[in-house]
PDB file of C-alpha atoms and ligand atoms in Angstrom:
ATOM      1  CA  UNK Q  69      -0.179  -0.062  -0.096  1.00 55.00           C
ATOM      2  CA  UNK Q  70       1.229   3.543  -1.063  1.00 57.00           C
ATOM      3  CA  UNK Q  71       1.196   5.172   2.937  1.00 69.00           C
ATOM      4  CA  UNK Q  72       1.391   9.059   2.746  1.00 72.00           C
ATOM      5  CA  UNK Q  73       3.677   9.891   5.669  1.00 70.00           C
ATOM      6  CA  UNK Q  74       2.083  10.556   9.171  1.00 72.00           C
ATOM      7  CA  UNK Q  75       1.806  13.851  10.576  1.00 73.00           C
ATOM      8  CA  UNK Q  76       3.665  15.402  13.295  1.00 88.00           C
ATOM      9  CA  UNK Q  77       1.721  15.476  15.792  1.00 95.00           C
ATOM     10  CA  UNK Q  78       1.762  17.229  19.426  1.00 96.00           C
ATOM     11  CA  UNK Q  79      -1.075  15.645  22.512  1.00 97.00           C
ATOM     12  CA  UNK Q  80      -2.949  18.589  23.999  1.00 97.00           C
ATOM     13  CA  UNK Q  81      -5.132  18.126  26.986  1.00 96.00           C
ATOM     14  CA  UNK Q  82      -6.129  21.693  28.181  1.00 94.00           C
ATOM     15  CA  UNK Q  83      -9.494  22.769  26.907  1.00 95.00           C
ATOM     16  CA  UNK Q  84      -9.650  26.094  25.782  1.00 95.00           C
ATOM     17  CA  UNK Q  85     -12.818  28.152  24.586  1.00 95.00           C
ATOM     18  CA  UNK Q  86     -12.566  28.167  21.280  1.00 96.00           C
ATOM     19  CA  UNK Q  87     -12.646  24.221  21.309  1.00 96.00           C
ATOM     20  CA  UNK Q  88     -16.384  24.466  21.446  1.00 97.00           C
ATOM     21  CA  UNK Q  89     -16.764  25.782  18.170  1.00 97.00           C
ATOM     22  CA  UNK Q  90     -14.165  23.825  16.748  1.00 96.00           C
ATOM     23  CA  UNK Q  91     -15.555  20.532  17.952  1.00 97.00           C
ATOM     24  CA  UNK Q  92     -19.350  21.195  16.908  1.00 97.00           C
ATOM     25  CA  UNK Q  93     -17.636  22.191  13.669  1.00 96.00           C
ATOM     26  CA  UNK Q  94     -15.521  18.806  13.430  1.00 94.00           C
ATOM     27  CA  UNK Q  95     -18.739  16.705  13.828  1.00 95.00           C
ATOM     28  CA  UNK Q  96     -20.474  18.963  11.596  1.00 96.00           C
ATOM     29  CA  UNK Q  97     -17.782  18.954   8.313  1.00 95.00           C
ATOM     30  CA  UNK Q  98     -17.300  14.725   9.323  1.00 92.00           C
ATOM     31  CA  UNK Q  99     -20.709  14.549   7.195  1.00 91.00           C
ATOM     32  CA  UNK Q 100     -21.349  11.630  10.095  1.00 92.00           C
ATOM     33  CA  UNK Q 101     -23.678  13.176  12.724  1.00 92.00           C
ATOM     34  CA  UNK Q 102     -27.065  14.244  12.857  1.00 92.00           C
ATOM     35  CA  UNK Q 103     -27.249  17.902  14.038  1.00 94.00           C
ATOM     36  CA  UNK Q 104     -28.585  16.994  17.150  1.00 94.00           C
ATOM     37  CA  UNK Q 105     -25.391  14.845  17.807  1.00 93.00           C
ATOM     38  CA  UNK Q 106     -23.304  17.502  16.666  1.00 96.00           C
ATOM     39  CA  UNK Q 107     -24.726  19.890  19.188  1.00 96.00           C
ATOM     40  CA  UNK Q 108     -24.226  17.086  21.800  1.00 96.00           C
ATOM     41  CA  UNK Q 109     -20.509  16.404  20.748  1.00 96.00           C
ATOM     42  CA  UNK Q 110     -20.155  20.696  21.552  1.00 97.00           C
ATOM     43  CA  UNK Q 111     -22.035  20.165  24.827  1.00 97.00           C
ATOM     44  CA  UNK Q 112     -19.620  17.622  26.309  1.00 97.00           C
ATOM     45  CA  UNK Q 113     -16.797  20.115  25.328  1.00 97.00           C
ATOM     46  CA  UNK Q 114     -19.149  22.775  27.130  1.00 97.00           C
ATOM     47  CA  UNK Q 115     -19.444  20.506  29.874  1.00 97.00           C
ATOM     48  CA  UNK Q 116     -15.776  19.819  30.205  1.00 96.00           C
ATOM     49  CA  UNK Q 117     -15.117  23.557  29.546  1.00 95.00           C
ATOM     50  CA  UNK Q 118     -16.911  24.558  32.209  1.00 95.00           C
ATOM     51  CA  UNK Q 119     -16.329  21.615  34.916  1.00 96.00           C
ATOM     52  CA  UNK Q 120     -12.926  20.517  34.023  1.00 92.00           C
ATOM     53  CA  UNK Q 121     -12.297  16.823  34.701  1.00 89.00           C
ATOM     54  CA  UNK Q 122     -15.703  16.470  37.437  1.00 93.00           C
ATOM     55  CA  UNK Q 123     -17.731  16.724  34.398  1.00 96.00           C
ATOM     56  CA  UNK Q 124     -16.767  13.265  33.624  1.00 96.00           C
ATOM     57  CA  UNK Q 125     -15.564  13.813  30.016  1.00 97.00           C
ATOM     58  CA  UNK Q 126     -11.862  14.060  29.304  1.00 97.00           C
ATOM     59  CA  UNK Q 127     -10.680  15.238  25.833  1.00 97.00           C
ATOM     60  CA  UNK Q 128      -6.950  14.894  23.967  1.00 98.00           C
ATOM     61  CA  UNK Q 129      -6.220  16.697  20.696  1.00 98.00           C
ATOM     62  CA  UNK Q 130      -4.207  16.030  17.625  1.00 97.00           C
ATOM     63  CA  UNK Q 131      -2.142  18.970  16.780  1.00 97.00           C
ATOM     64  CA  UNK Q 132      -0.009  19.583  13.781  1.00 95.00           C
ATOM     65  CA  UNK Q 133       1.786  23.047  15.156  1.00 93.00           C
ATOM     66  CA  UNK Q 134      -1.547  25.393  15.991  1.00 92.00           C
ATOM     67  CA  UNK Q 135      -3.880  23.078  13.652  1.00 95.00           C
ATOM     68  CA  UNK Q 136      -6.015  20.738  15.548  1.00 96.00           C
ATOM     69  CA  UNK Q 137      -6.586  17.525  13.096  1.00 96.00           C
ATOM     70  CA  UNK Q 138      -8.329  15.324  15.309  1.00 97.00           C
ATOM     71  CA  UNK Q 139      -9.623  14.830  18.823  1.00 97.00           C
ATOM     72  CA  UNK Q 140     -11.384  11.936  20.762  1.00 98.00           C
ATOM     73  CA  UNK Q 141     -13.599  12.569  24.170  1.00 97.00           C
ATOM     74  CA  UNK Q 142     -13.885   9.614  26.782  1.00 98.00           C
ATOM     75  CA  UNK Q 143     -14.229   9.262  30.336  1.00 97.00           C
ATOM     76  CA  UNK Q 144     -15.384   6.975  33.514  1.00 97.00           C
ATOM     77  CA  UNK Q 145     -18.687   5.400  32.781  1.00 97.00           C
ATOM     78  CA  UNK Q 146     -20.558   6.423  36.284  1.00 96.00           C
ATOM     79  CA  UNK Q 147     -21.748   3.740  38.681  1.00 97.00           C
ATOM     80  CA  UNK Q 148     -18.439   1.344  37.174  1.00 97.00           C
ATOM     81  CA  UNK Q 149     -15.619   0.527  39.176  1.00 96.00           C
ATOM     82  CA  UNK Q 150     -13.485   0.269  35.876  1.00 97.00           C
ATOM     83  CA  UNK Q 151     -15.486   0.643  32.655  1.00 98.00           C
ATOM     84  CA  UNK Q 152     -14.891   3.498  30.296  1.00 98.00           C
ATOM     85  CA  UNK Q 153     -16.260   4.886  27.347  1.00 98.00           C
ATOM     86  CA  UNK Q 154     -14.659   6.248  24.010  1.00 98.00           C
ATOM     87  CA  UNK Q 155     -17.740   9.303  23.591  1.00 97.00           C
ATOM     88  CA  UNK Q 156     -16.354  10.204  20.313  1.00 97.00           C
ATOM     89  CA  UNK Q 157     -13.108  10.159  17.734  1.00 98.00           C
ATOM     90  CA  UNK Q 158     -12.994  12.162  14.698  1.00 97.00           C
ATOM     91  CA  UNK Q 159     -10.098  12.954  12.627  1.00 97.00           C
ATOM     92  CA  UNK Q 160     -10.345  16.013   9.859  1.00 94.00           C
ATOM     93  CA  UNK Q 161     -11.561  14.713   6.622  1.00 92.00           C
ATOM     94  CA  UNK Q 162      -8.106  15.728   4.714  1.00 91.00           C
ATOM     95  CA  UNK Q 163      -5.959  13.751   7.534  1.00 93.00           C
ATOM     96  CA  UNK Q 164      -7.930  10.274   7.622  1.00 94.00           C
ATOM     97  CA  UNK Q 165      -6.720   7.255   6.852  1.00 92.00           C
ATOM     98  CA  UNK Q 166      -2.816   8.242   7.521  1.00 94.00           C
ATOM     99  CA  UNK Q 167      -2.455   6.532  10.652  1.00 95.00           C
ATOM    100  CA  UNK Q 168      -3.736   9.505  13.161  1.00 96.00           C
ATOM    101  CA  UNK Q 169      -6.998   7.850  14.252  1.00 97.00           C
ATOM    102  CA  UNK Q 170      -4.890   4.747  15.106  1.00 97.00           C
ATOM    103  CA  UNK Q 171      -1.983   7.157  17.658  1.00 96.00           C
ATOM    104  CA  UNK Q 172      -5.158   9.131  19.062  1.00 97.00           C
ATOM    105  CA  UNK Q 173      -6.943   5.929  19.928  1.00 97.00           C
ATOM    106  CA  UNK Q 174      -3.929   4.498  21.263  1.00 96.00           C
ATOM    107  CA  UNK Q 175      -3.328   7.722  23.265  1.00 97.00           C
ATOM    108  CA  UNK Q 176      -7.003   7.161  24.881  1.00 97.00           C
ATOM    109  CA  UNK Q 177      -6.248   3.610  25.888  1.00 96.00           C
ATOM    110  CA  UNK Q 178      -2.928   4.141  27.300  1.00 96.00           C
ATOM    111  CA  UNK Q 179      -4.709   6.820  29.930  1.00 96.00           C
ATOM    112  CA  UNK Q 180      -7.153   4.827  30.545  1.00 96.00           C
ATOM    113  CA  UNK Q 181      -5.254   2.116  31.795  1.00 96.00           C
ATOM    114  CA  UNK Q 182      -3.111   4.620  33.457  1.00 95.00           C
ATOM    115  CA  UNK Q 183      -6.229   5.523  35.295  1.00 95.00           C
ATOM    116  CA  UNK Q 184      -6.944   2.159  36.354  1.00 95.00           C
ATOM    117  CA  UNK Q 185      -9.732   1.077  33.683  1.00 96.00           C
ATOM    118  CA  UNK Q 186      -9.985  -2.247  33.013  1.00 96.00           C
ATOM    119  CA  UNK Q 187     -12.895  -2.057  30.083  1.00 98.00           C
ATOM    120  CA  UNK Q 188     -12.786   0.554  27.130  1.00 98.00           C
ATOM    121  CA  UNK Q 189     -16.398   0.502  25.295  1.00 98.00           C
ATOM    122  CA  UNK Q 190     -16.895   1.746  22.206  1.00 98.00           C
ATOM    123  CA  UNK Q 191     -20.358   2.177  20.901  1.00 98.00           C
ATOM    124  CA  UNK Q 192     -21.161   3.336  16.949  1.00 97.00           C
ATOM    125  CA  UNK Q 193     -23.937   3.161  14.036  1.00 97.00           C
ATOM    126  CA  UNK Q 194     -24.910  -0.258  12.345  1.00 97.00           C
ATOM    127  CA  UNK Q 195     -25.717   2.206   9.031  1.00 96.00           C
ATOM    128  CA  UNK Q 196     -23.685   1.648   6.016  1.00 96.00           C
ATOM    129  CA  UNK Q 197     -21.499   4.481   6.360  1.00 95.00           C
ATOM    130  CA  UNK Q 198     -20.194   3.493   9.441  1.00 97.00           C
ATOM    131  CA  UNK Q 199     -18.438   0.191   7.834  1.00 97.00           C
ATOM    132  CA  UNK Q 200     -14.767   1.737   7.705  1.00 96.00           C
ATOM    133  CA  UNK Q 201     -15.199   3.121  11.187  1.00 97.00           C
ATOM    134  CA  UNK Q 202     -16.183  -0.163  12.824  1.00 98.00           C
ATOM    135  CA  UNK Q 203     -13.504  -2.095  10.627  1.00 98.00           C
ATOM    136  CA  UNK Q 204     -11.347   0.544  12.128  1.00 98.00           C
ATOM    137  CA  UNK Q 205     -12.199  -0.546  15.673  1.00 98.00           C
ATOM    138  CA  UNK Q 206     -12.032  -4.086  14.959  1.00 97.00           C
ATOM    139  CA  UNK Q 207      -8.748  -4.016  13.326  1.00 96.00           C
ATOM    140  CA  UNK Q 208      -7.533  -2.210  16.490  1.00 96.00           C
ATOM    141  CA  UNK Q 209      -8.316  -5.055  18.728  1.00 96.00           C
ATOM    142  CA  UNK Q 210     -11.812  -3.894  19.848  1.00 97.00           C
ATOM    143  CA  UNK Q 211     -14.292  -7.363  20.114  1.00 97.00           C
ATOM    144  CA  UNK Q 212     -18.045  -7.138  18.704  1.00 98.00           C
ATOM    145  CA  UNK Q 213     -20.247  -7.245  21.896  1.00 98.00           C
ATOM    146  CA  UNK Q 214     -23.623  -6.913  20.593  1.00 98.00           C
ATOM    147  CA  UNK Q 215     -25.915  -5.141  18.308  1.00 98.00           C
ATOM    148  CA  UNK Q 216     -29.101  -3.483  19.446  1.00 98.00           C
ATOM    149  CA  UNK Q 217     -31.313  -2.948  16.444  1.00 98.00           C
ATOM    150  CA  UNK Q 218     -33.325   0.351  15.482  1.00 97.00           C
ATOM    151  CA  UNK Q 219     -31.221   2.334  18.574  1.00 97.00           C
ATOM    152  CA  UNK Q 220     -30.626   5.378  17.485  1.00 94.00           C
ATOM    153  CA  UNK Q 221     -33.402   5.556  15.231  1.00 93.00           C
ATOM    154  CA  UNK Q 222     -35.594   3.122  12.514  1.00 96.00           C
ATOM    155  CA  UNK Q 223     -32.865   1.243  10.416  1.00 95.00           C
ATOM    156  CA  UNK Q 224     -30.087   2.755  12.903  1.00 95.00           C
ATOM    157  CA  UNK Q 225     -28.653  -0.070  15.141  1.00 97.00           C
ATOM    158  CA  UNK Q 226     -26.361   0.527  18.045  1.00 98.00           C
ATOM    159  CA  UNK Q 227     -22.797  -1.623  18.025  1.00 98.00           C
ATOM    160  CA  UNK Q 228     -21.033  -1.977  21.022  1.00 98.00           C
ATOM    161  CA  UNK Q 229     -17.135  -2.877  21.299  1.00 98.00           C
ATOM    162  CA  UNK Q 230     -14.791  -3.368  23.929  1.00 98.00           C
ATOM    163  CA  UNK Q 231     -11.146  -3.850  24.569  1.00 97.00           C
ATOM    164  CA  UNK Q 232     -10.325  -5.138  27.809  1.00 96.00           C
ATOM    165  CA  UNK Q 233      -6.840  -5.689  30.089  1.00 85.00           C
ATOM    166  CA  UNK Q 234      -4.613  -6.477  29.386  1.00 82.00           C
ATOM    167  CA  UNK Q 235      -4.984  -5.747  25.446  1.00 82.00           C
ATOM    168  CA  UNK Q 236      -5.837  -2.457  26.945  1.00 87.00           C
ATOM    169  CA  UNK Q 237      -2.086  -1.319  28.148  1.00 83.00           C
ATOM    170  CA  UNK Q 238      -0.657  -2.232  25.490  1.00 80.00           C
ATOM    171  CA  UNK Q 239      -2.520   0.361  23.445  1.00 72.00           C
TER     172      UNK Q 239
HETATM  173  C1  COA T  42     -12.627   6.494  12.608  1.00 84.13           C
HETATM  174  C2  COA T  42     -11.795   7.474  12.420  1.00 84.13           C
HETATM  175  C3  COA T  42     -11.767   8.491  13.497  1.00 84.13           C
HETATM  176  C4  COA T  42     -10.422   7.053  12.147  1.00 84.13           C
HETATM  177  O1  COA T  42      -9.224   7.811  11.889  1.00 84.13           O
HETATM  178  P1  COA T  42      -8.228   8.020  10.553  1.00 84.13           P
HETATM  179  O2  COA T  42      -7.091   8.499  11.040  1.00 84.13           O
HETATM  180  O3  COA T  42      -8.338   7.835   9.548  1.00 84.13           O
HETATM  181  O4  COA T  42      -7.677   6.007  11.317  1.00 84.13           O
HETATM  182  P2  COA T  42      -6.532   5.421  10.608  1.00 84.13           P
HETATM  183  O5  COA T  42      -5.714   6.582   9.325  1.00 84.13           O
HETATM  184  O6  COA T  42      -5.238   5.273  11.889  1.00 84.13           O
HETATM  185  O7  COA T  42      -6.878   3.910  10.153  1.00 84.13           O
HETATM  186  C5  COA T  42      -7.578   4.185   9.257  1.00 84.13           C
HETATM  187  C6  COA T  42      -7.358   2.999   8.157  1.00 84.13           C
HETATM  188  O8  COA T  42      -5.953   3.955   7.462  1.00 84.13           O
HETATM  189  C7  COA T  42      -4.837   2.785   6.973  1.00 84.13           C
HETATM  190  N1  COA T  42      -3.889   3.554   7.520  1.00 84.13           N
HETATM  191  C8  COA T  42      -3.438   4.440   6.263  1.00 84.13           C
HETATM  192  N2  COA T  42      -2.371   4.763   6.252  1.00 84.13           N
HETATM  193  C9  COA T  42      -1.855   4.103   7.935  1.00 84.13           C
HETATM  194  C10 COA T  42      -0.662   4.525   8.545  1.00 84.13           C
HETATM  195  N3  COA T  42       0.543   5.217   8.516  1.00 84.13           N
HETATM  196  N4  COA T  42      -0.824   4.303   9.332  1.00 84.13           N
HETATM  197  C11 COA T  42      -1.324   3.295  10.344  1.00 84.13           C
HETATM  198  N5  COA T  42      -2.699   2.964   9.211  1.00 84.13           N
HETATM  199  C12 COA T  42      -3.038   3.397   8.231  1.00 84.13           C
HETATM  200  C13 COA T  42      -5.341   1.769   8.256  1.00 84.13           C
HETATM  201  O9  COA T  42      -4.539   0.748   7.915  1.00 84.13           O
HETATM  202  C14 COA T  42      -7.075   1.879   8.439  1.00 84.13           C
HETATM  203  O10 COA T  42      -7.342   1.078   7.810  1.00 84.13           O
HETATM  204  P3  COA T  42      -8.641  -0.145   8.474  1.00 84.13           P
HETATM  205  O11 COA T  42      -9.291   0.458   9.080  1.00 84.13           O
HETATM  206  O12 COA T  42      -8.660  -0.729   7.235  1.00 84.13           O
HETATM  207  O13 COA T  42      -7.208  -1.134   9.598  1.00 84.13           O
HETATM  208  C15 COA T  42     -11.819   8.429  11.162  1.00 84.13           C
HETATM  209  O14 COA T  42     -11.580   7.993  10.315  1.00 84.13           O
HETATM  210  C16 COA T  42     -13.040   9.746  11.272  1.00 84.13           C
HETATM  211  O15 COA T  42     -13.103  10.290  12.000  1.00 84.13           O
HETATM  212  N6  COA T  42     -14.197   8.675  10.402  1.00 84.13           N
HETATM  213  C17 COA T  42     -15.496   9.495  10.598  1.00 84.13           C
HETATM  214  C18 COA T  42     -16.350  10.305  12.091  1.00 84.13           C
HETATM  215  C19 COA T  42     -16.082   9.139  12.653  1.00 84.13           C
HETATM  216  O16 COA T  42     -16.822   7.588  12.412  1.00 84.13           O
HETATM  217  N7  COA T  42     -15.865   8.713  14.217  1.00 84.13           N
HETATM  218  C20 COA T  42     -16.015   7.611  15.163  1.00 84.13           C
HETATM  219  C21 COA T  42     -17.508   7.683  15.466  1.00 84.13           C
HETATM  220  S1  COA T  42     -18.173   6.212  16.522  1.00 84.13           S
END
């Protein structure tokens, strides 16, 4: 395969007010999310901005210089001891398929494992347009647990994956 070079990335975890709009733009421009989902992604960011880690939502941004190329949002699942969830992961359209999503996910996994997390859950859609997304998770060691038919909407099921320690610690 003729692969494009990977961008030189630094990881940023501190959120700045402009990130709320940035995330809204990312989610909207991805073409993957309904308008209510786009607002939800921005709400998670606004919640983190006002409450910090108390919000339960952690963020990591992939930076190339001052340009943000992608981000992930994840957190401990309330009411569980060691289960975490990846709420969102989005890579800028023009940067996709260059390995950044894999690196971003590995960064999340390292942080979850370091915080004592033992299982990282990922939920996504069963729609055909998410086929590359589902393949992405499966090829990164996530096990398909279940499909809840018609969960998000009629004909749009929820597909649930998880990765468990010790695989989680390996990234
Ligand atoms: C899902 C998503 C985050 C993946 O990000 P990405 O940067 O494209 O991911 P990667 O480049 O690491 O991997 C994608 C493919 O590129 C390939 N690839 C190309 N060059 C690569 C490189 N240098 N290193 C690693 N993989 C590379 C991988 O083999 C991989 O193919 P595979 O999934 O068949 O194994 C991104 O496609 C995205 O934002 N999608 C839209 C939003 C979305 O679906 N978010 C998740 C909602 S639940």
